[in-house]
mmCIF file with all atom_site columns, C-alpha atoms in Angstrom:
data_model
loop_
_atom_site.group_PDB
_atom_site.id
_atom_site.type_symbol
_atom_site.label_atom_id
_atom_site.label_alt_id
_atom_site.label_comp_id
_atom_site.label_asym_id
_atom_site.label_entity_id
_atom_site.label_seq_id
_atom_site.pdbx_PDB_ins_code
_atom_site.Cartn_x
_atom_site.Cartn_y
_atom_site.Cartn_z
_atom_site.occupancy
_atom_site.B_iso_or_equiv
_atom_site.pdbx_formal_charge
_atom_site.auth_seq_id
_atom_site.auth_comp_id
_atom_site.auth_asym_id
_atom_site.auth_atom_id
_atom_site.pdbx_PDB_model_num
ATOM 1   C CA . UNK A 1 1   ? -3.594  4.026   19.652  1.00 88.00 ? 1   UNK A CA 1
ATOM 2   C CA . UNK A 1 2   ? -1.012  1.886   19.481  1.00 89.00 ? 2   UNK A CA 1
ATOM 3   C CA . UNK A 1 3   ? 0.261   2.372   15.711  1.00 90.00 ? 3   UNK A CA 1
ATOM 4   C CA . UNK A 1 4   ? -1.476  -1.170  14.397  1.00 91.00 ? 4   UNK A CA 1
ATOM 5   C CA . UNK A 1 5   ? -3.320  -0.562  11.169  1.00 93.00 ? 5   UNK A CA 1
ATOM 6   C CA . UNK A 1 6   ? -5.326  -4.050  9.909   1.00 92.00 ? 6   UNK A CA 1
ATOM 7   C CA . UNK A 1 7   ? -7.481  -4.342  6.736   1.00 91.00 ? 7   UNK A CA 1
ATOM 8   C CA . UNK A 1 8   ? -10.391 -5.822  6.920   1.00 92.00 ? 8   UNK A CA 1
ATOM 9   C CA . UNK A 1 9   ? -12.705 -7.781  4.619   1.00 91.00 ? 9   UNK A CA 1
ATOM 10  C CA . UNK A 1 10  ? -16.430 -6.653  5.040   1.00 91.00 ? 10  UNK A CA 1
ATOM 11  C CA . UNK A 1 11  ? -17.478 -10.609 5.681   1.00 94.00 ? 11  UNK A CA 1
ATOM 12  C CA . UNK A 1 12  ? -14.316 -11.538 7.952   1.00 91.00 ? 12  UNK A CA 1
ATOM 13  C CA . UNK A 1 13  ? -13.714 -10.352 11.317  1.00 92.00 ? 13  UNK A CA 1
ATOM 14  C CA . UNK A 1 14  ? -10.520 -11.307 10.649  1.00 93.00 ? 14  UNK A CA 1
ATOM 15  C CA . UNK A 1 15  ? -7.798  -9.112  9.289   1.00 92.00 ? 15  UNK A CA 1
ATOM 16  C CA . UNK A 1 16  ? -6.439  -9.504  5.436   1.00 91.00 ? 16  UNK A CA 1
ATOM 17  C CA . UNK A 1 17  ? -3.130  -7.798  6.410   1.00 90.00 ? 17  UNK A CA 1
ATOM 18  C CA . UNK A 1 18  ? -2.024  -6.130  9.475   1.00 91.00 ? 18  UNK A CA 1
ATOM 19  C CA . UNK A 1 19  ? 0.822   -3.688  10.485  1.00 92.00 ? 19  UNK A CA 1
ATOM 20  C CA . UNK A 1 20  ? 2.037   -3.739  13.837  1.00 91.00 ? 20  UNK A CA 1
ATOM 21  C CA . UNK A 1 21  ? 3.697   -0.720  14.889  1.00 80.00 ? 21  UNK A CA 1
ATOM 22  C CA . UNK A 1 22  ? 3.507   1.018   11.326  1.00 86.00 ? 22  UNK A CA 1
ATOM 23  C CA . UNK A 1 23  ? 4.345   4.507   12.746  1.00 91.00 ? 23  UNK A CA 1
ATOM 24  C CA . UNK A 1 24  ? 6.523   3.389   15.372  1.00 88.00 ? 24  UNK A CA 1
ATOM 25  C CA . UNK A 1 25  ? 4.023   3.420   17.650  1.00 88.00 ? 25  UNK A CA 1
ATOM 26  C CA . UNK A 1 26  ? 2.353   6.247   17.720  1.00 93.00 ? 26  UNK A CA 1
ATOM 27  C CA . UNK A 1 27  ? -1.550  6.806   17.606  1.00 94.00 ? 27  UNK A CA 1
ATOM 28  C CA . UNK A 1 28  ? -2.930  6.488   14.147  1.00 94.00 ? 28  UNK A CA 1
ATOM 29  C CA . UNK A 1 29  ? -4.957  10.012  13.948  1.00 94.00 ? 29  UNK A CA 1
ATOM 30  C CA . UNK A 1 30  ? -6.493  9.524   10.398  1.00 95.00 ? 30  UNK A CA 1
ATOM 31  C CA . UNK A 1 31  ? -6.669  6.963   7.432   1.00 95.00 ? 31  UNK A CA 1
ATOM 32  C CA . UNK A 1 32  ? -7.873  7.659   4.282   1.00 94.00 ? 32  UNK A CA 1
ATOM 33  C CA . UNK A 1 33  ? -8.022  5.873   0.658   1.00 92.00 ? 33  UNK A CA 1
ATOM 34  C CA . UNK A 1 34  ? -6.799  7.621   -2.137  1.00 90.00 ? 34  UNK A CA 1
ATOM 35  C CA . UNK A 1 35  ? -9.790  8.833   -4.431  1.00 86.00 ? 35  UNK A CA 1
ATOM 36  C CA . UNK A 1 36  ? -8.152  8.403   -7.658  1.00 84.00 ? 36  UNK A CA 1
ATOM 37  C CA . UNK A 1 37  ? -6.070  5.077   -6.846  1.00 84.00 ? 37  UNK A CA 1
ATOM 38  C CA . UNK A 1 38  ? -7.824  2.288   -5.013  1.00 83.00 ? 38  UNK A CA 1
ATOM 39  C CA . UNK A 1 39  ? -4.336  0.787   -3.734  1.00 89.00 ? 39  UNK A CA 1
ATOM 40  C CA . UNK A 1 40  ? -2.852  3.609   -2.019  1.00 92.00 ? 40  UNK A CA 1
ATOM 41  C CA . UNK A 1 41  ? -4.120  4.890   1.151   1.00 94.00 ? 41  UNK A CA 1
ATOM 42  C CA . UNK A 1 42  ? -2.689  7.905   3.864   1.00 95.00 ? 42  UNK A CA 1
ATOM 43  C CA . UNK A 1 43  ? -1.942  7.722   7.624   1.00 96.00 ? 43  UNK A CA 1
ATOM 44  C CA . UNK A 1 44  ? -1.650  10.594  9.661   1.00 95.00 ? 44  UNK A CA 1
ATOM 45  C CA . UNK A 1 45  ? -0.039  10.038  13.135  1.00 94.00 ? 45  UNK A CA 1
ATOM 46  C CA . UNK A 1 46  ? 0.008   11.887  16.192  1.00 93.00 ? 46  UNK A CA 1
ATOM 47  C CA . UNK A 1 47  ? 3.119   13.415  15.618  1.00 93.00 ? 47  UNK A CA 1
ATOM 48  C CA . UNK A 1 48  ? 2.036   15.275  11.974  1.00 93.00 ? 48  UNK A CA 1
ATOM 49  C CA . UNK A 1 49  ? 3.836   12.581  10.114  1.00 94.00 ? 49  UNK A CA 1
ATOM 50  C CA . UNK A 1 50  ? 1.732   11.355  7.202   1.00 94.00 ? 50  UNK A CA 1
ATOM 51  C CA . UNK A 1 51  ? 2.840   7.782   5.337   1.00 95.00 ? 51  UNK A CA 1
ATOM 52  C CA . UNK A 1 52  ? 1.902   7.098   1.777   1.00 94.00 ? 52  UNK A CA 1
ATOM 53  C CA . UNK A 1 53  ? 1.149   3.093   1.464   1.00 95.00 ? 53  UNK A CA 1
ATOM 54  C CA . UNK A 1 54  ? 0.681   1.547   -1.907  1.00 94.00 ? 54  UNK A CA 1
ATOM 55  C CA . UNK A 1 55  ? 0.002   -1.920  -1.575  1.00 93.00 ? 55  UNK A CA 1
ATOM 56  C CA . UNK A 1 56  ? 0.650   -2.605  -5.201  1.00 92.00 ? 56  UNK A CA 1
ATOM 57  C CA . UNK A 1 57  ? 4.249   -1.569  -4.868  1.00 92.00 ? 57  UNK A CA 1
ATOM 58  C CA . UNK A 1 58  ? 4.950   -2.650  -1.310  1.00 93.00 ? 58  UNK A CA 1
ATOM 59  C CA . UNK A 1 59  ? 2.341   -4.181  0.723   1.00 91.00 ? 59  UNK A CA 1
ATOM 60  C CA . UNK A 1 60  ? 4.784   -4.633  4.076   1.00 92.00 ? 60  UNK A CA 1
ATOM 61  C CA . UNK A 1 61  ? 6.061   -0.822  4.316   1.00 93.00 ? 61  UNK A CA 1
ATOM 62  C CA . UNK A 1 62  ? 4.727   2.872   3.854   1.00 94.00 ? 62  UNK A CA 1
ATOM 63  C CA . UNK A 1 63  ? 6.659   4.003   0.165   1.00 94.00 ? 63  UNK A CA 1
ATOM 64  C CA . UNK A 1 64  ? 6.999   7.637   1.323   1.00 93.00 ? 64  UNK A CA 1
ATOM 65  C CA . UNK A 1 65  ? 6.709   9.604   4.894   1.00 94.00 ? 65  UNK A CA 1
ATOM 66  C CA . UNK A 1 66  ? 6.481   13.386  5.075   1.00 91.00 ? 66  UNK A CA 1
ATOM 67  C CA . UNK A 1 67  ? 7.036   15.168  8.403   1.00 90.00 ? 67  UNK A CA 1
ATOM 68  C CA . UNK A 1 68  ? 4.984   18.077  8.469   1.00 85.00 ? 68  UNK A CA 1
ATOM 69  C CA . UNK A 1 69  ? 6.897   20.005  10.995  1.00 80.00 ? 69  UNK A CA 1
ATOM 70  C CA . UNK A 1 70  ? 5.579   23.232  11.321  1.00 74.00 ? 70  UNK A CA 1
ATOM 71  C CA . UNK A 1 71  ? 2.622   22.835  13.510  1.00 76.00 ? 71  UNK A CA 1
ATOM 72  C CA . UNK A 1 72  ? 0.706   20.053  14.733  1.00 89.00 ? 72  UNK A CA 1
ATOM 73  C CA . UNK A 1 73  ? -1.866  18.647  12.466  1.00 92.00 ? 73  UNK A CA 1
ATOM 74  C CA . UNK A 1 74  ? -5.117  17.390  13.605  1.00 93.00 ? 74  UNK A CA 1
ATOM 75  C CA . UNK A 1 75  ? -6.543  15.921  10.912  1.00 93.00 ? 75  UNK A CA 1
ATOM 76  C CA . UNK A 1 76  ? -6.433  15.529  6.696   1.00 95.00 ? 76  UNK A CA 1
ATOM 77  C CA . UNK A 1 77  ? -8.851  14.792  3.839   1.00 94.00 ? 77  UNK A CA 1
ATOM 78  C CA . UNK A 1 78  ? -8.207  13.926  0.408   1.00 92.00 ? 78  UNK A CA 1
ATOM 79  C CA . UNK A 1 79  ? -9.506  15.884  -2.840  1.00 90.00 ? 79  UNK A CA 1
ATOM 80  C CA . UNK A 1 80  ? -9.754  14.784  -5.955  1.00 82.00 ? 80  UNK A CA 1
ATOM 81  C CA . UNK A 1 81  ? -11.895 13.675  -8.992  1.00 79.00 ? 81  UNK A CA 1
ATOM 82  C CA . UNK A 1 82  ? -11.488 9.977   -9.667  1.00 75.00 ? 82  UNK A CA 1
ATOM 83  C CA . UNK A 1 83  ? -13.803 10.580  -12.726 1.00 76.00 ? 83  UNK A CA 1
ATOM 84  C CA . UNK A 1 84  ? -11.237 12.999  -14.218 1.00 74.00 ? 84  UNK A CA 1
ATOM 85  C CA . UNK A 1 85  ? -7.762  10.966  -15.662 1.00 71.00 ? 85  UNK A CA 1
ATOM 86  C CA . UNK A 1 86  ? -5.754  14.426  -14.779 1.00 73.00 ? 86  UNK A CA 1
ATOM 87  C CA . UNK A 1 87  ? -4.189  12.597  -11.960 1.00 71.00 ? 87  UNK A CA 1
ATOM 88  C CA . UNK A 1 88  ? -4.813  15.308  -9.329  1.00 82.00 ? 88  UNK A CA 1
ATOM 89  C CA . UNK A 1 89  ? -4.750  14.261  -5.770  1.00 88.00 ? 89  UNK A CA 1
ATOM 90  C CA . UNK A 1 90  ? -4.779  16.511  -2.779  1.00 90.00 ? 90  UNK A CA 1
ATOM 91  C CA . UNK A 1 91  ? -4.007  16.618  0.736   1.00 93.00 ? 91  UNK A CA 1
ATOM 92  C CA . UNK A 1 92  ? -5.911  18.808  3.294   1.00 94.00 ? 92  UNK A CA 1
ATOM 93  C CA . UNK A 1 93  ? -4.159  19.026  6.444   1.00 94.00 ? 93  UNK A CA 1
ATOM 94  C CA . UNK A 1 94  ? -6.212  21.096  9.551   1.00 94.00 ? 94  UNK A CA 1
ATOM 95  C CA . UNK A 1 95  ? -3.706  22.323  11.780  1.00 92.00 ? 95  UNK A CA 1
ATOM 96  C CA . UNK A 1 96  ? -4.327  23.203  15.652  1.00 91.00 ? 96  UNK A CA 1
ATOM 97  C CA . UNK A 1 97  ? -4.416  26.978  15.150  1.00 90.00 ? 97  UNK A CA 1
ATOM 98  C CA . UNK A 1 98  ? -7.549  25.892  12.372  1.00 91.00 ? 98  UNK A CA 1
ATOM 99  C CA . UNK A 1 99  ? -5.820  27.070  9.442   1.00 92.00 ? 99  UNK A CA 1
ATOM 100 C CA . UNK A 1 100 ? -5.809  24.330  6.181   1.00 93.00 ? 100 UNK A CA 1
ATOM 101 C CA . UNK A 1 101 ? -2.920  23.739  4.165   1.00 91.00 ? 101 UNK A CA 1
ATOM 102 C CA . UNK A 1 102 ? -3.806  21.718  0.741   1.00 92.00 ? 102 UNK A CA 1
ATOM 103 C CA . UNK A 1 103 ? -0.779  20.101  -0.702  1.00 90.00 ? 103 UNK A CA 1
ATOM 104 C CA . UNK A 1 104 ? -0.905  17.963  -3.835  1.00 90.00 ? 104 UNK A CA 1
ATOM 105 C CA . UNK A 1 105 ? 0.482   14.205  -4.311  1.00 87.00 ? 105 UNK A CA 1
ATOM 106 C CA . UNK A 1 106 ? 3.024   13.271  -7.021  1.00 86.00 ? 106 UNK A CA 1
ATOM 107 C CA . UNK A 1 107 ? 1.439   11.733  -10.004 1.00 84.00 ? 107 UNK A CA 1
ATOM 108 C CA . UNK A 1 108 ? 3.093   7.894   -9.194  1.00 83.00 ? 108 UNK A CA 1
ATOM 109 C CA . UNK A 1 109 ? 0.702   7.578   -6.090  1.00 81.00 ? 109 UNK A CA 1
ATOM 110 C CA . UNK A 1 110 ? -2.608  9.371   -8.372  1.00 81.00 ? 110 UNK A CA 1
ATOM 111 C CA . UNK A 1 111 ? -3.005  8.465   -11.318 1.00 78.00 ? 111 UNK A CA 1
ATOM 112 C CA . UNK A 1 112 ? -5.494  5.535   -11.621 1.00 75.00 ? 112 UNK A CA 1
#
């Protein structure tokens, strides 16, 4: 609720890493792991913004946020095919009014 994400180790209940305050404090609404890239995962806050975090290219600081400012979104999946090399990594955003918009991921945060 607070913005704090922490990664955990399944035989610690201690924290590996933790972000305070990683979307300036606003409620974390989802977090998912990237299919096809088992360092980057996705953060949707409370106020539609969505952070891209690669830990193998920054492990302190999101590399990308997108705003989605059209309506607000309540929740996202990811798609892809981590069996497939193609690279292809989507986003599927559920919006309050229940339509889906599916946007895809640049390659650098995909491919394997």
């Amino acid at each position: 609720s607070d913005g704090s994400i922490r990664l955990h180790q399944m035989t610690s209940e201690y924290p590996l890493m933790q972000w305070n305050d990683s979307t300036d404090g606003r409620p974390v609404v989802a977090l998912q792991w990237a299919i096809t890239r088992p360092a980057v995962f996705f953060v949707l806050d409370a106020s539609s913004n969505i952070y891209i975090w690669d830990l193998l290219e920054n492990d302190l600081l999101p590399v990308a946020k997108q705003t989605i400012p059209s309506e607000n979104i309540v929740t996202m999946a990811l798609l892809g095919e981590p069996e497939k090399s193609n690279g292809l990594l989507g986003v599927a955003l559920a919006k309050a009014s229940g339509q889906i918009d599916i946007q895809y991921v640049k390659k650098k945060w995909a491919l394997p």
